[in-house]
Tab-separated table of C-alpha atoms in Angstrom:
chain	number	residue	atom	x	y	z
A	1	UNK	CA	0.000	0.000	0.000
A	2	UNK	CA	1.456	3.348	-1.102
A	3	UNK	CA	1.404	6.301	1.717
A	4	UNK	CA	1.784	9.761	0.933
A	5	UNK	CA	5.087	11.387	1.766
A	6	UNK	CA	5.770	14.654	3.338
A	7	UNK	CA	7.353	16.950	0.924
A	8	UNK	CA	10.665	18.247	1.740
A	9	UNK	CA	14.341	16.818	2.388
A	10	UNK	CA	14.313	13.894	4.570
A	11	UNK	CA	16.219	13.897	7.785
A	12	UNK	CA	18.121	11.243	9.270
A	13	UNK	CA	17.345	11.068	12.835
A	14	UNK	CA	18.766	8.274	15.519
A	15	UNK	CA	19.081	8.246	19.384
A	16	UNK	CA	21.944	10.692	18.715
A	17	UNK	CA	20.186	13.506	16.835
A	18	UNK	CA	20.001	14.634	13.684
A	19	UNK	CA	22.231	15.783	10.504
A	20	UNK	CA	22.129	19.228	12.370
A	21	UNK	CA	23.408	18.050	15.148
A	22	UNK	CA	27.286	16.790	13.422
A	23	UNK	CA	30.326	17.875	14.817
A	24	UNK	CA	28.004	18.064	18.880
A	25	UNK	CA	28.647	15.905	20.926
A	26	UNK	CA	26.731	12.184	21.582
A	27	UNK	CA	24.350	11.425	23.939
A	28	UNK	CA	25.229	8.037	25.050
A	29	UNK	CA	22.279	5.397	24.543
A	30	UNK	CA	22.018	4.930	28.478
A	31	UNK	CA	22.092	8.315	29.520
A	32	UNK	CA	18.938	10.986	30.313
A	33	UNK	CA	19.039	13.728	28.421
A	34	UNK	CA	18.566	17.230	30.032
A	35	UNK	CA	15.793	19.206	29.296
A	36	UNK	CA	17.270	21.378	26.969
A	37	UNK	CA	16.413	19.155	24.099
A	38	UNK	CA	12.448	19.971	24.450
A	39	UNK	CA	9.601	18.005	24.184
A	40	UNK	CA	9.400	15.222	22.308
A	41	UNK	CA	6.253	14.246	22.289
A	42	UNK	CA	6.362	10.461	22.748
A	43	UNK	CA	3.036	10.646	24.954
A	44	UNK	CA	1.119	11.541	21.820
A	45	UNK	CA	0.745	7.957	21.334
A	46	UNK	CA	-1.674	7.414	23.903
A	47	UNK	CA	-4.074	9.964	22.750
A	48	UNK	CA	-3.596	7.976	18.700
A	49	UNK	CA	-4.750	4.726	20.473
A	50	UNK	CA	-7.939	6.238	21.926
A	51	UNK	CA	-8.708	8.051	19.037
A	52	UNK	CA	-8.195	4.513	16.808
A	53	UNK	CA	-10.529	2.754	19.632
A	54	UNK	CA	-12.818	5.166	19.476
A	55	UNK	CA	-13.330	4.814	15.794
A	56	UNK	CA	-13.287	1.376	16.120
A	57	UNK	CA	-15.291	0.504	18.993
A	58	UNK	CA	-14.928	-2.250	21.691
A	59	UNK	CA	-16.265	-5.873	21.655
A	60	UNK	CA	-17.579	-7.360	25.409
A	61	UNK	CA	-18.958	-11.293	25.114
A	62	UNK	CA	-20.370	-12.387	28.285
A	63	UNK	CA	-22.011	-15.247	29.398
A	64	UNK	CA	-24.682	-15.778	32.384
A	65	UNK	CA	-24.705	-19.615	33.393
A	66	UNK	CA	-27.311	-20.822	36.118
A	67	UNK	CA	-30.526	-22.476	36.883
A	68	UNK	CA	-33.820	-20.640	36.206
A	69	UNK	CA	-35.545	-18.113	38.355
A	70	UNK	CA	-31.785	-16.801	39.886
A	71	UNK	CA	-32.587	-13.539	38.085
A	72	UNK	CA	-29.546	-13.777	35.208
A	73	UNK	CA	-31.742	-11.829	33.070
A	74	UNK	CA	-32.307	-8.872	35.572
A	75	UNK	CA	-28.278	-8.499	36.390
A	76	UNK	CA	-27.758	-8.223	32.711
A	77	UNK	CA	-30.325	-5.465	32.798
A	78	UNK	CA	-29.018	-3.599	35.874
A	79	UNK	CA	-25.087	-4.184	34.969
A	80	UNK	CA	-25.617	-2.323	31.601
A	81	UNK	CA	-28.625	-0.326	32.556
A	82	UNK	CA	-31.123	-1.166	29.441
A	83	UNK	CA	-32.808	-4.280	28.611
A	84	UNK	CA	-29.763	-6.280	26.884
A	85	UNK	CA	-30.606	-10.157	28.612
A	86	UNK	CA	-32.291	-12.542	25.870
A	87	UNK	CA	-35.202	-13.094	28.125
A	88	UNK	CA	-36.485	-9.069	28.064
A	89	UNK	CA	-36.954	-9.148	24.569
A	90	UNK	CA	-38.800	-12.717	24.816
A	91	UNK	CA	-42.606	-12.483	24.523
A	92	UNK	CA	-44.638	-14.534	27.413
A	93	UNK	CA	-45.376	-17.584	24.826
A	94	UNK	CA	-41.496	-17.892	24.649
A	95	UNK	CA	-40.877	-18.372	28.170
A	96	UNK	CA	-40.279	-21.731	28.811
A	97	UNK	CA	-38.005	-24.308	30.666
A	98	UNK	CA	-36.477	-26.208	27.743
A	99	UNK	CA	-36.102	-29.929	28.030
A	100	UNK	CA	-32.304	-29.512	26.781
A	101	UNK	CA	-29.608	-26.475	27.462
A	102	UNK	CA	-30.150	-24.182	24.599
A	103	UNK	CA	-27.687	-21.454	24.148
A	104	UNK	CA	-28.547	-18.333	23.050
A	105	UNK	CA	-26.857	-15.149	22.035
A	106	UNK	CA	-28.261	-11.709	21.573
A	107	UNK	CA	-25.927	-8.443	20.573
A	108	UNK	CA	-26.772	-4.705	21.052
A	109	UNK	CA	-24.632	-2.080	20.044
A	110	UNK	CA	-24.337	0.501	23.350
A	111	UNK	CA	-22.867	3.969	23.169
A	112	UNK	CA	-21.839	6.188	26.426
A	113	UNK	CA	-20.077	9.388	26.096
A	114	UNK	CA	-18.915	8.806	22.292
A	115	UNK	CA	-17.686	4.727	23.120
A	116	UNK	CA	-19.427	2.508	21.145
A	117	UNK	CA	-19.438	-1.516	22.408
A	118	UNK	CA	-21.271	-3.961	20.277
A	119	UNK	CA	-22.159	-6.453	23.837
A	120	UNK	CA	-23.103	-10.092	23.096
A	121	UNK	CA	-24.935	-11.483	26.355
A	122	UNK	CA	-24.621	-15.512	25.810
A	123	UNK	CA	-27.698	-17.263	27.990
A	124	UNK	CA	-27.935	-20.794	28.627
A	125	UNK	CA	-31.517	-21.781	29.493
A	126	UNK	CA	-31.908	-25.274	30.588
A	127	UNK	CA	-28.598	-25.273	32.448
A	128	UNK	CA	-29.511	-27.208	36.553
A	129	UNK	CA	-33.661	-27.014	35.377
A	130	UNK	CA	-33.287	-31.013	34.575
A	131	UNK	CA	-33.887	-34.165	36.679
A	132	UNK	CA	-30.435	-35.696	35.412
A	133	UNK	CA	-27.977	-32.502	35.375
A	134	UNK	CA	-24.911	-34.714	34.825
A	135	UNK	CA	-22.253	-33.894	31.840
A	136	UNK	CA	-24.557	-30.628	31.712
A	137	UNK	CA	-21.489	-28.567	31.262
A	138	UNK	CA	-20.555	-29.936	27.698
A	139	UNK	CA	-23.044	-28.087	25.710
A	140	UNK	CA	-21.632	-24.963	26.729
A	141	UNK	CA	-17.695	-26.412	26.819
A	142	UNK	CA	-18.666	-27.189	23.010
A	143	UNK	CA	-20.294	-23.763	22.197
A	144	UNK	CA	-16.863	-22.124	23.818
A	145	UNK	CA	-14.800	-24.046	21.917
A	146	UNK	CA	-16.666	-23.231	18.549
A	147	UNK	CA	-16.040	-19.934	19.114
A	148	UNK	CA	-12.126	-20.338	19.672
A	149	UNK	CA	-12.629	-22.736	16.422
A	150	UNK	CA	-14.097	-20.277	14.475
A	151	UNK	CA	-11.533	-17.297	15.569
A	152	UNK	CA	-8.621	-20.173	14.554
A	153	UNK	CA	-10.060	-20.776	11.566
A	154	UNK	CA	-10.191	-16.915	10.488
A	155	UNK	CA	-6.682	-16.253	11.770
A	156	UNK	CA	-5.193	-18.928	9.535
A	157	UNK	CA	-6.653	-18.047	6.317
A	158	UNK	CA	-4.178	-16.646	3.816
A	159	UNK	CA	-6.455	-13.382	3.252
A	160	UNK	CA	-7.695	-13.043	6.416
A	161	UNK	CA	-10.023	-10.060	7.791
A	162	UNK	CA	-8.557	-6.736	8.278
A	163	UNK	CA	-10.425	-6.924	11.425
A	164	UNK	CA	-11.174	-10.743	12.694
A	165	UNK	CA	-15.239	-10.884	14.446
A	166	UNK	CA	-14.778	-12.025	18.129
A	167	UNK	CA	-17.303	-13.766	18.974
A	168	UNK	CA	-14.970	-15.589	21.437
A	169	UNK	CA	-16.128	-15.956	25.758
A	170	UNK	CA	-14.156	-13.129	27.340
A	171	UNK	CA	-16.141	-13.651	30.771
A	172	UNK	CA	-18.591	-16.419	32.658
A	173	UNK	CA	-21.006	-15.287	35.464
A	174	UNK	CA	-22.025	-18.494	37.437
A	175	UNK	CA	-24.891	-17.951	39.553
A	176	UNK	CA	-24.650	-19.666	42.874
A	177	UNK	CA	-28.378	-20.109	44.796
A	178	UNK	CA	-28.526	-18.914	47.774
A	179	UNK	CA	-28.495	-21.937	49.969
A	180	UNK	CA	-26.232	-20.879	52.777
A	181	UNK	CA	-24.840	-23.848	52.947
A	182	UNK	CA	-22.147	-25.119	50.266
A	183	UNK	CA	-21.385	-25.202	46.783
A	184	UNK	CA	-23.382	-28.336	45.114
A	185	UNK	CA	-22.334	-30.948	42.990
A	186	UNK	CA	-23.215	-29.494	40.185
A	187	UNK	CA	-21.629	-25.716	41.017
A	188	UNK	CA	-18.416	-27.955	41.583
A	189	UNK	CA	-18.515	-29.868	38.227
A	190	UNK	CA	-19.156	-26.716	35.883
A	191	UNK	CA	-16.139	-24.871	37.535
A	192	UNK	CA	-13.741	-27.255	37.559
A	193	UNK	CA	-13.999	-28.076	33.730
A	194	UNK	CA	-15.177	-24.589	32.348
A	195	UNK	CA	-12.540	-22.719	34.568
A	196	UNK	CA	-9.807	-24.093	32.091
A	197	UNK	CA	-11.396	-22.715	29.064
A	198	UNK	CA	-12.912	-18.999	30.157
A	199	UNK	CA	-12.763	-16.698	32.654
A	200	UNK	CA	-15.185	-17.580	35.481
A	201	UNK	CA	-16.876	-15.028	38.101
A	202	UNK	CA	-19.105	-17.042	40.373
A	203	UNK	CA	-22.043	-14.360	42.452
A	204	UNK	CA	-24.366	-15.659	44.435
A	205	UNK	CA	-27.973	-14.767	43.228
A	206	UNK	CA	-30.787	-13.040	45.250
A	207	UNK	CA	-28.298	-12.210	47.779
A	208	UNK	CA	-31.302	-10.307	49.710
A	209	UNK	CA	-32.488	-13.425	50.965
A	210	UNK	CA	-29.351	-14.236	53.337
A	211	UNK	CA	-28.782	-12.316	56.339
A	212	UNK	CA	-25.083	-10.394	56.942
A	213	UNK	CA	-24.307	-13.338	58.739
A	214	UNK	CA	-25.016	-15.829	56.391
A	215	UNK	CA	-23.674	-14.334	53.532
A	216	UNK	CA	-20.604	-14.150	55.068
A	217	UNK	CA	-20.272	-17.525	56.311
A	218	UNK	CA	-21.812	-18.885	52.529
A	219	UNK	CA	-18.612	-16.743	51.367
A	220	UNK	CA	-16.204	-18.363	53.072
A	221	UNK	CA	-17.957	-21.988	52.652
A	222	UNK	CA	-17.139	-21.056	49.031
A	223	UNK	CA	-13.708	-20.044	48.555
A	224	UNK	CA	-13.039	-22.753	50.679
A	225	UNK	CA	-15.047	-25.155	47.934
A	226	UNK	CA	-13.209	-23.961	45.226
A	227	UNK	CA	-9.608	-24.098	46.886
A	228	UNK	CA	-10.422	-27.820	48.020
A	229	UNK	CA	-10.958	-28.423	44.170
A	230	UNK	CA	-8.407	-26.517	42.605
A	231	UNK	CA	-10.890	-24.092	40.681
A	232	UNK	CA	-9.420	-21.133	39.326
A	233	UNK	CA	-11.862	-18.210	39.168
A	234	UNK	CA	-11.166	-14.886	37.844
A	235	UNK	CA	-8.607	-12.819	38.792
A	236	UNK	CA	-6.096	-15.950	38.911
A	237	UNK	CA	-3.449	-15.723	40.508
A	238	UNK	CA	-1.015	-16.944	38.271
A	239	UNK	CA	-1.844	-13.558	35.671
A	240	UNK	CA	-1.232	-10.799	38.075
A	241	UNK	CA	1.194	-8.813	36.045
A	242	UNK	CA	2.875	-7.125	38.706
A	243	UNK	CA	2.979	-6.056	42.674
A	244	UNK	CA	0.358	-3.473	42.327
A	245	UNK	CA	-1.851	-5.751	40.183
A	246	UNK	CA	-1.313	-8.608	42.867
A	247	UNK	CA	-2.396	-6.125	45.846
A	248	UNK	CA	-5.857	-5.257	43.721
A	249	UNK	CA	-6.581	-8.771	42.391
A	250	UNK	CA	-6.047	-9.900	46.118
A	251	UNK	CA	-8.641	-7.816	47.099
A	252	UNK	CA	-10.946	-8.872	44.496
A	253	UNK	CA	-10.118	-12.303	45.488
A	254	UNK	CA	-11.100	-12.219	48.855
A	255	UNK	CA	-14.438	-10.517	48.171
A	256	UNK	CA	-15.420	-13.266	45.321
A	257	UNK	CA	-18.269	-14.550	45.391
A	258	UNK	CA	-20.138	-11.278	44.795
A	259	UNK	CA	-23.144	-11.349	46.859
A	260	UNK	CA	-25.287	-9.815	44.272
A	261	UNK	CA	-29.176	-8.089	44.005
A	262	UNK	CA	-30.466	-7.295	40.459
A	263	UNK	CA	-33.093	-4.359	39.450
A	264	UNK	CA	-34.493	-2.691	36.967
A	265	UNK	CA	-36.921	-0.964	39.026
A	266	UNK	CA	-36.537	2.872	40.323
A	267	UNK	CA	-37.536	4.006	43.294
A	268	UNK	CA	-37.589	6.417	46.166
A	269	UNK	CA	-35.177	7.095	48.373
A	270	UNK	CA	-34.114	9.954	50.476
A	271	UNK	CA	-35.380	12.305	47.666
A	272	UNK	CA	-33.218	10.086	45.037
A	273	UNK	CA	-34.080	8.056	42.344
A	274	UNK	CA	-32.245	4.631	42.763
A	275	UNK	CA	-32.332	0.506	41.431
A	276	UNK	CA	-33.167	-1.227	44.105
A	277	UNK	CA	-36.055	-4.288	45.390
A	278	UNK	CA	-38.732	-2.896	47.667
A	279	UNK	CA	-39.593	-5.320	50.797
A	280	UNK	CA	-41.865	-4.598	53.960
A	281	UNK	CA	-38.739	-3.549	55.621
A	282	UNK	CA	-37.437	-0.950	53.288
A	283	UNK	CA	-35.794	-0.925	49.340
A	284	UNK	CA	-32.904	-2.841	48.993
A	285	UNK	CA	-30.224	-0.756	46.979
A	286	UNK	CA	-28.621	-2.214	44.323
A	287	UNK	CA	-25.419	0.179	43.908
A	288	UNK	CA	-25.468	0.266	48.176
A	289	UNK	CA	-22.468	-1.854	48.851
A	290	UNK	CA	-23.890	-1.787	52.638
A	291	UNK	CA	-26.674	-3.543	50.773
A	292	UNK	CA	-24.940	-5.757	48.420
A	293	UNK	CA	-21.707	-6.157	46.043
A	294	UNK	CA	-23.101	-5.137	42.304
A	295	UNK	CA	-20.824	-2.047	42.756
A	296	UNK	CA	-18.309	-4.608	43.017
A	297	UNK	CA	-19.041	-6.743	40.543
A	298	UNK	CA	-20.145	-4.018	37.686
A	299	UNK	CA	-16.566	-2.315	38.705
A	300	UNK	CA	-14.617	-5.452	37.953
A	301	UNK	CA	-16.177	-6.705	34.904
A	302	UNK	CA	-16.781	-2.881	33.483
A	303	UNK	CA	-14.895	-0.076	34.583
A	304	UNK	CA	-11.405	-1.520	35.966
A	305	UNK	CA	-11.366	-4.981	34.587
A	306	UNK	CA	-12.245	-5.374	31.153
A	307	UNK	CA	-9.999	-4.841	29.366
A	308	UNK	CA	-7.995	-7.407	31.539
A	309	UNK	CA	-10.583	-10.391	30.720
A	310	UNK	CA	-10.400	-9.621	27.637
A	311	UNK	CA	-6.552	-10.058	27.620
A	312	UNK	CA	-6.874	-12.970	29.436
A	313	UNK	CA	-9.025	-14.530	26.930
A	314	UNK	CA	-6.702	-13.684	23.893
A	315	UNK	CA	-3.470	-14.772	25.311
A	316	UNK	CA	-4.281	-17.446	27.688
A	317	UNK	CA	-7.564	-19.595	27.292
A	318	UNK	CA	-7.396	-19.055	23.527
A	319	UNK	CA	-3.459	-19.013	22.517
A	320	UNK	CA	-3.821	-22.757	24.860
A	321	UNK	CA	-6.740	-24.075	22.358
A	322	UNK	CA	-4.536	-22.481	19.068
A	323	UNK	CA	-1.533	-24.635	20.181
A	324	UNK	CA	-3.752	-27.489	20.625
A	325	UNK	CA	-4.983	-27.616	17.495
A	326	UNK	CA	-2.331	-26.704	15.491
A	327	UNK	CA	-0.324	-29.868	17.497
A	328	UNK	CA	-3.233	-32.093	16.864
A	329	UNK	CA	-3.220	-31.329	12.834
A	330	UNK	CA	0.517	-31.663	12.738
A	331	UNK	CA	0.336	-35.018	14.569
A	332	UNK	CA	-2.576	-37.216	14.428
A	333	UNK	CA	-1.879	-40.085	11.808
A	334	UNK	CA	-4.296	-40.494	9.112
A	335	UNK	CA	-7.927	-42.269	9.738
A	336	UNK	CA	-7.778	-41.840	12.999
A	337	UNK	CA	-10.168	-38.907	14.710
A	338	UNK	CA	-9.162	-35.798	16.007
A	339	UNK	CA	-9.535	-35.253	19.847
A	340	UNK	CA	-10.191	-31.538	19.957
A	341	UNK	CA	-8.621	-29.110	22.047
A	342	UNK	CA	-9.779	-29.235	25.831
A	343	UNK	CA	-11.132	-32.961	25.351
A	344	UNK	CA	-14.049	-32.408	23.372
A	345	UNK	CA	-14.056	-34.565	19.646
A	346	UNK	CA	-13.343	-32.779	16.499
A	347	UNK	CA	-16.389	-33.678	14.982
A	348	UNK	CA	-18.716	-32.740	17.761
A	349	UNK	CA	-17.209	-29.422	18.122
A	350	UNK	CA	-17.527	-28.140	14.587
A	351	UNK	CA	-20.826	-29.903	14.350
A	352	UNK	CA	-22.036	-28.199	17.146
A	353	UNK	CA	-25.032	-25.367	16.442
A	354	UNK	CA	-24.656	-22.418	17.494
């Protein structure tokens, strides 16, 4: 592609100056300059990368995993604050328990203050609503891996997109119910195999329902669940880029699960308009963290984190499946099948509807 040039004499610049500068004397390579050589302007950069996102836009994927009736569809609501979940847009005929998980995507394009995010919420009715819940995870192990597949796919083709569509899982929110007492079974199974594969936030749903006491213990029952089975939620551990990002991610750590209240209902409150779930007792508000930890969990997954996840996603969970597939094609003798990346067959995974 030909660029336009600048018209004049070109200059021949280096860490030691320019064709002005002969017969001065060197700068060494290792040493400061003084500040009589001006402003360079290297910061500029910065402000060309947000104008070039800005133009561009951002891409968020995020799926809610959980049984029915733990109010997935209202947290979408509140985090983004407009009706983005699947089931707001369903009419009442639509609304049923199906007899198999079904995973559904829908995508809205949001805008706020000139940033424009095309957000795919992924929904997986059917997930825990069975009598028989076991293997229940593989439907959406496949669906995650068809996305990876498809991104592999577009990356290796010899005239490949300017611009590849991610349609790729950047994040996971499991809803927990509020029992009180432990994680179940089932809570245990879809961590421990889905954890290697996306980024997992477990919250526990209709947090309201738990008193201070409660919640706090059902924390701690928790974390304790998920070290006793090696389940690595997000942040891990293991990608904390530095001291300072270990000291936040510590904190976040030690907070997860979110105890969580969804609302898309205003009301009343001291004079102020606020989300929250009116009771006999008084409105429970949903950006109170006295109340409950949505601030929290809409900080990490929105306003300080995600960018991160999405990091995560790109150079960990997917760059893992890339170099298993690429291995398997380079090494699996002829007539015999494929095991796919993560465990699932080749077959099943590009088979797989989406």
């Amino acid at each position: 592609m030909e660029r336009d040039r600048i018209a004049g004499p070109e200059v021949s610049t280096s860490f030691y100056g320019n064709m002005a500068d002969v017969g001065k004397t060197p700068v060494a390579r290792n040493e400061k300059t003084n500040s009589e050589f001006g402003y360079v302007g290297i910061d500029a950069i910065l402000e060309q990368m947000r104008r070039k996102a800005m133009k561009q836009g951002f891409e968020f994927n995020i799926m809610v995993v959980g049984q029915s009736g733990l109010g997935k569809s209202t947290l979408m609501n509140t985090l983004f604050k407009s009706k983005v979940s699947r089931r707001s847009l369903m009419t009442s005929e639509e609304e049923r328990i199906p007899k198999t998980i079904e995973i559904k995507s829908i995508s809205h394009d949001i805008e706020e203050k000139g940033v424009r995010m095309k957000l795919t919420v992924i929904d997986t009715p059917g997930f825990g609503d069975q009598i028989n819940n076991e293997n229940c995870w593989q439907p959406i192990m496949k669906f995650i891996n068809v996305q990876y597949e498809q991104y592999l796919q577009e990356e290796i083709n010899i005239e490949r997109k300017k611009r590849i569509p991610d349609s790729r899982v950047h994040c996971c929110i499991y809803f927990i119910p509020p029992t009180g007492h432990c994680l179940r079974p089932i809570d245990i199974e879809f961590m421990r195999h889905l954890s290697k594969v996306v980024n997992i936030v477990p919250v526990i749903a209709k947090a309201d329902t738990l008193t201070l006491e409660e919640r706090d213990f059902f924390k701690q029952k928790i974390r304790e669940d998920l070290r006793a089975n090696e389940i690595d939620i997000y942040p891990q551990k293991e990608f904390d880029e530095d001291a300072e990002d270990r000291i936040i991610n510590e904190k976040i750590r030690e907070m997860i699960p979110f105890a969580v209240v969804g609302s898309d209902q205003e009301y009343q409150v001291n004079g102020k308009r606020l989300l929250g779930r009116k009771t006999r007792w008084g409105t429970v508000e949903v950006e109170n963290t006295a109340h409950c930890e949505f601030a929290y969990l809409r900080d990490l997954l929105i306003r300080t984190h995600m960018q991160n996840i999405k990091d995560i996603t790109s150079s960990i969970h997917y760059e893992m499946y890339r170099v298993r597939r690429l291995n398997e094609n380079n090494t699996q003798p002829n007539g015999q099948q494929a095991i796919h990346a993560n465990g699932v067959p080749e077959h099943e995974v590009l088979s797989h509807e989406m």
